[in-house]
C-alpha positions in Angstrom: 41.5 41.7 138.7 38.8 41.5 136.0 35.9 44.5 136.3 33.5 43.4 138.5 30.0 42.1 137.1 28.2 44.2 139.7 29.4 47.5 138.9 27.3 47.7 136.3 23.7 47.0 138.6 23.0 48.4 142.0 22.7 44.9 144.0 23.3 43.7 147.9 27.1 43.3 147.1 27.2 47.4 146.0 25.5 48.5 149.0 27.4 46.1 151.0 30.7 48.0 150.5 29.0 51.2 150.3 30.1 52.3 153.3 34.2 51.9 152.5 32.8 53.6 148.9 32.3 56.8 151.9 35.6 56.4 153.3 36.9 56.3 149.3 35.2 59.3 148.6 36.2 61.7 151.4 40.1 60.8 151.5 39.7 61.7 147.7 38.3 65.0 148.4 40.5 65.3 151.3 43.5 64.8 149.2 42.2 67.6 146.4 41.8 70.2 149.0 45.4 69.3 150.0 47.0 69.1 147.1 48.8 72.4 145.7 48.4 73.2 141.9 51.3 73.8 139.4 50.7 76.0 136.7 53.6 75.8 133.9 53.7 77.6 130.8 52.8 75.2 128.6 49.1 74.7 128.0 47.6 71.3 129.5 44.9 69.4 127.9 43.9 66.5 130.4 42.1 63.9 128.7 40.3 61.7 131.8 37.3 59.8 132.9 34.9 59.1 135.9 35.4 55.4 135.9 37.3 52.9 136.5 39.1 52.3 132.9 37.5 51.0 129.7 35.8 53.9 128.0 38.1 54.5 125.4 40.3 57.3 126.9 43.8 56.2 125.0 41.7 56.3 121.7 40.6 60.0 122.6 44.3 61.0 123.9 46.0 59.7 120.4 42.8 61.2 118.2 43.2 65.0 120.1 46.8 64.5 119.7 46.3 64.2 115.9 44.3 67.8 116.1 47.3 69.2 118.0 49.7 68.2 114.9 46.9 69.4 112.0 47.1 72.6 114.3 51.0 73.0 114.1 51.2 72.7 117.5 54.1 70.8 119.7 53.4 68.8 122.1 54.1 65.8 124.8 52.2 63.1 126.1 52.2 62.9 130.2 51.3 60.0 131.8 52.1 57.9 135.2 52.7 54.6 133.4 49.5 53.4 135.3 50.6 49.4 136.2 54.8 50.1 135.4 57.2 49.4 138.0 59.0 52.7 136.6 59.5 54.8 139.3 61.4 57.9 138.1 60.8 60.2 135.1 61.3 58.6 132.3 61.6 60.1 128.7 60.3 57.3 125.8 62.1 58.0 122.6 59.3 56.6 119.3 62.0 54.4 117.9 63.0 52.6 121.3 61.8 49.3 122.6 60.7 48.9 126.0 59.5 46.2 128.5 55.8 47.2 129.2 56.0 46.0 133.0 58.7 48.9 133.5 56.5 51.6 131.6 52.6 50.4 131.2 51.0 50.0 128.5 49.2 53.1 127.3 52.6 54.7 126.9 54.1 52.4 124.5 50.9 53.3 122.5 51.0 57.2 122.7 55.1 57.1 122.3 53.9 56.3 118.4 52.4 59.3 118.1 54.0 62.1 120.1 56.9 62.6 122.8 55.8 60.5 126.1 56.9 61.1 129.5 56.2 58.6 132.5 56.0 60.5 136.0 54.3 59.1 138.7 54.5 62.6 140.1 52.9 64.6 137.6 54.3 67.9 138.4 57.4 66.7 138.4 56.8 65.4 134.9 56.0 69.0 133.9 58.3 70.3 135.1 60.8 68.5 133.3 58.3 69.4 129.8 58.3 72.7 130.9 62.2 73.3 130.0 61.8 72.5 126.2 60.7 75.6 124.4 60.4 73.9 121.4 56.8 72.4 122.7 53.9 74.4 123.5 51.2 71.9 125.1 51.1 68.8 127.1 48.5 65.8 126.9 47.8 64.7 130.4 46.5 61.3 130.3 43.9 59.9 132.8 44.6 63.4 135.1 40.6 64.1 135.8 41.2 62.9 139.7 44.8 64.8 139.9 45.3 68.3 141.3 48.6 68.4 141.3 49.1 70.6 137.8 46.4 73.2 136.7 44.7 72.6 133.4 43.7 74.8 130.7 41.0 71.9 128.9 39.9 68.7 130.7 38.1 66.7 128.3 35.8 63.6 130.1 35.7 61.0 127.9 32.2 58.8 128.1 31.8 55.5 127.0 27.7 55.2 126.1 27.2 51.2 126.4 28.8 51.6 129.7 28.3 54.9 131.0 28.7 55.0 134.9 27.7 51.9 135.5 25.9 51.6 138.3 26.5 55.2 139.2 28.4 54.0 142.6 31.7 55.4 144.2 34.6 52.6 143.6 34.4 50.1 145.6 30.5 49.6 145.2 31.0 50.5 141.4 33.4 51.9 138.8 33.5 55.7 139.7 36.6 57.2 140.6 34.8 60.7 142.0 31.2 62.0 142.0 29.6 62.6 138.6 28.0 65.6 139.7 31.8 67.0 140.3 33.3 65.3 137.4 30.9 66.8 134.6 31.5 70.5 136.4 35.3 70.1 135.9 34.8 68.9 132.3 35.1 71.7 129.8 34.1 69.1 126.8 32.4 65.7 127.2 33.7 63.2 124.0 30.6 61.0 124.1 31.6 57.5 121.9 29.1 55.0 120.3 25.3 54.5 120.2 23.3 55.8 122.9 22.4 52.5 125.0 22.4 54.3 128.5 21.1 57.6 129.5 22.4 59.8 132.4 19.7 62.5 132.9 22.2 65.4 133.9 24.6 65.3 131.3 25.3 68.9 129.8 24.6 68.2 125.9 26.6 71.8 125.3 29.6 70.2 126.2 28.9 67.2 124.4 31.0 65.9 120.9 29.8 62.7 119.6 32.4 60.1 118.8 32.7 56.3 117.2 35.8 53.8 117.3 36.2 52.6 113.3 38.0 49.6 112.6 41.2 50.5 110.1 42.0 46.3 109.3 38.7 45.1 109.9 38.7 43.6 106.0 42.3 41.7 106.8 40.2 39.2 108.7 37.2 38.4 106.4 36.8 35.4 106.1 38.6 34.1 108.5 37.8 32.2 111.7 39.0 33.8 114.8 40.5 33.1 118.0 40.2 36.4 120.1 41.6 37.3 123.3 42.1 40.2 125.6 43.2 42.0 129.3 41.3 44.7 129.4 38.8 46.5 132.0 35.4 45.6 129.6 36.7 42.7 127.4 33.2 41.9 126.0 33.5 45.5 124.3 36.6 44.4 122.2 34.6 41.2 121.3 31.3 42.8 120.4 33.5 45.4 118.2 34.4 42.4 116.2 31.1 40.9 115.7 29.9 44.6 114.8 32.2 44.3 111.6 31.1 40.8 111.0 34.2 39.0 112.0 33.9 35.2 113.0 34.7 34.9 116.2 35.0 31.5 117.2 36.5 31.4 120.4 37.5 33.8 123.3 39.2 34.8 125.9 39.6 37.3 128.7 42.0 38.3 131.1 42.0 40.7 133.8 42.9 44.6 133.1 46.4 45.5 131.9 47.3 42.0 132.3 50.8 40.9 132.2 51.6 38.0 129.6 53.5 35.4 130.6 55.7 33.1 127.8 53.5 30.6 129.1 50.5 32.6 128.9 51.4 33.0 125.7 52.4 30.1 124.1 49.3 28.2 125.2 47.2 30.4 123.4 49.4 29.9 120.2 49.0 26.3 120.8 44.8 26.4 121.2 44.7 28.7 117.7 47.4 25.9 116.2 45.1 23.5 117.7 41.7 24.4 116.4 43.1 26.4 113.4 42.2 29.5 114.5 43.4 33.3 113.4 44.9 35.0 116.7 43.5 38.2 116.9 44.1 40.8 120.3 44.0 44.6 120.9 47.0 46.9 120.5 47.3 47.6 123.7 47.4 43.9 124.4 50.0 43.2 121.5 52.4 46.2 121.8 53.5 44.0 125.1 54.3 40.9 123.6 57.8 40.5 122.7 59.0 40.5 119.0 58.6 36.5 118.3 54.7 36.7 119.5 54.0 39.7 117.9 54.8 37.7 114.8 52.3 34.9 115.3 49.7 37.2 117.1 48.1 40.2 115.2 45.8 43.3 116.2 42.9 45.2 115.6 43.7 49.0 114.7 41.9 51.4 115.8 41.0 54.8 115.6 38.2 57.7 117.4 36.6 59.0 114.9 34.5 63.1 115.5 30.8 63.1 114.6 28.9 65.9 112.7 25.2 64.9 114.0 23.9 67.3 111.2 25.2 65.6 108.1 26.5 62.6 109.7 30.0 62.9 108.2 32.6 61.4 110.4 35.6 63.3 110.8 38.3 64.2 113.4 37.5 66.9 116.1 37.1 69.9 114.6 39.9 72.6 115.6 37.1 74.8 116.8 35.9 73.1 119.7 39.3 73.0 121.4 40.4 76.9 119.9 37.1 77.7 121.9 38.2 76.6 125.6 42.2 76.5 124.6 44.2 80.0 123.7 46.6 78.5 121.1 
């Protein structure tokens, strides 16, 4: 389904379902208080957020993953495949295709950068890590509501033009758990883009500003675009363009980790053929098309990028802040 409008403004529909967002929040607490804890040799970094996708968590998991390697440091990616039909553990090897409706997307896209194992159980998953010696940390992505395996730094990542949106349990808005609970469990907030919301409570001691930079942005000047997306904010993908003065003529959105169908696809090569139009889509939208659209249909690339606020000098996430809260 695409994200609700609502979710983003307390109105009758919110407080409508309020009272299922009250049976949503206590079997979630339930559950935690249930759920035993692993604890496995290797350290764990979860990289999560409070919401219901779309503030840039994948970004964040692939930019501290790039820390880990300046830092020597081995390490996996775990991750439940969030929308594969994969149902056992499953080992991605970098130089191996795969079809995205067996594994999800988000895995195809941290396989690039680092070992990537799909559990739906994650302690099962780590388990399985835990037997190679050779590595000495795991990435857990989206684990913030899991309690199944202990971790030694959960990082809450915090999209500022969204924020909480209307600060609602799901289903009267986006939020997966409380924000009071979510921002005690984070050890380090990674706050990205301009400040257009304010959340009174946030703990600015925690806080590392971050910005998603454009690495092709100058391949399309000039150009006149036909863009297109499936993801949980799609306007934020559009407005990203404009922001590096790309001409956008046309758009289109799908609904969150939508699966492309031949036909899906092949009528939006026909609309860009049609109007003469430059196809342009997100990675995490084009790493599922098969090989002969992924030749007709480029991407923008992407990367998180670590603010200084005192000199303003963007640069990755300096090894400190993690060396601080994670024993290397």
């Amino acid at each position: 389904m695409k994200t609700p409008r609502f979710w983003q403004n307390k109105n009758y529909l919110s407080l409508l379902l309020w009272p299922l967002s009250i049976i949503y929040l206590a079997a979630f607490i339930i559950k935690s208080k249930l759920t035993k804890t692993l604890k496995i040799s290797k350290k764990v970094i979860c990289v999560g957020n409070l919401t219901m996708g779309g503030s840039g968590k994948t970004p964040t998991a692939l930019a501290i993953g790039q820390i880990l390697q300046e830092m020597k440091i081995d390490f996996a990616y775990l991750t439940r495949g969030y929308k594969g039909r994969n149902k056992e553990i499953l080992f991605l090897d970098k130089y191996q295709q795969y079809d995205s409706t067996i594994t999800g997307d988000e895995p195809l896209l941290l396989k690039e950068l680092a070992p990537t194992i799909i559990s739906k159980k994650r302690a099962k998953g780590a388990l399985e890590i835990d037997k190679n010696k050779q590595l000495q940390a795991v990435i857990l992505d989206d684990g913030m509501q899991n309690n199944s395996l202990h971790k030694d730094l959960t990082i809450l990542v915090i999209d500022n033009s969204l924020l909480f949106g209307n600060n609602m349990i799901f289903p009267s808005g986006p939020l997966r758990q409380s924000i009071k609970s979510g921002l005690k469990e984070a050890d380090l907030i990674v706050s990205i883009g301009n400040q257009l919301k304010t959340y009174p409570n946030l703990p600015h001691d925690k806080i590392v500003k971050a910005c998603i930079v454009c690495k092709n942005a100058k391949d399309f000047n000039n150009h006149e675009l036909l863009a297109f997306c499936g993801i949980a904010y799609p306007q934020k993908f559009f407005n990203l363009l404009k922001d590096n003065n790309l001409n956008v003529v046309d758009n289109i959105s799908f609904p969150d980790h939508f699966k492309y169908s031949d036909k899906d696809l092949q009528k939006i090569c026909q609309l860009s053929y049609k109007k003469n139009l430059r196809l342009i889509t997100t990675k995490k939208d084009w790493i599922k098309f098969p090989k002969k659209y992924q030749d007709k249909i480029e991407y923008l690339d992407i990367e998180l990028i670590f603010d200084k606020p005192k000199d303003r000098k963007s640069t990755r996430l300096n090894s400190s802040h993690l060396v601080i809260s994670y024993a290397v």
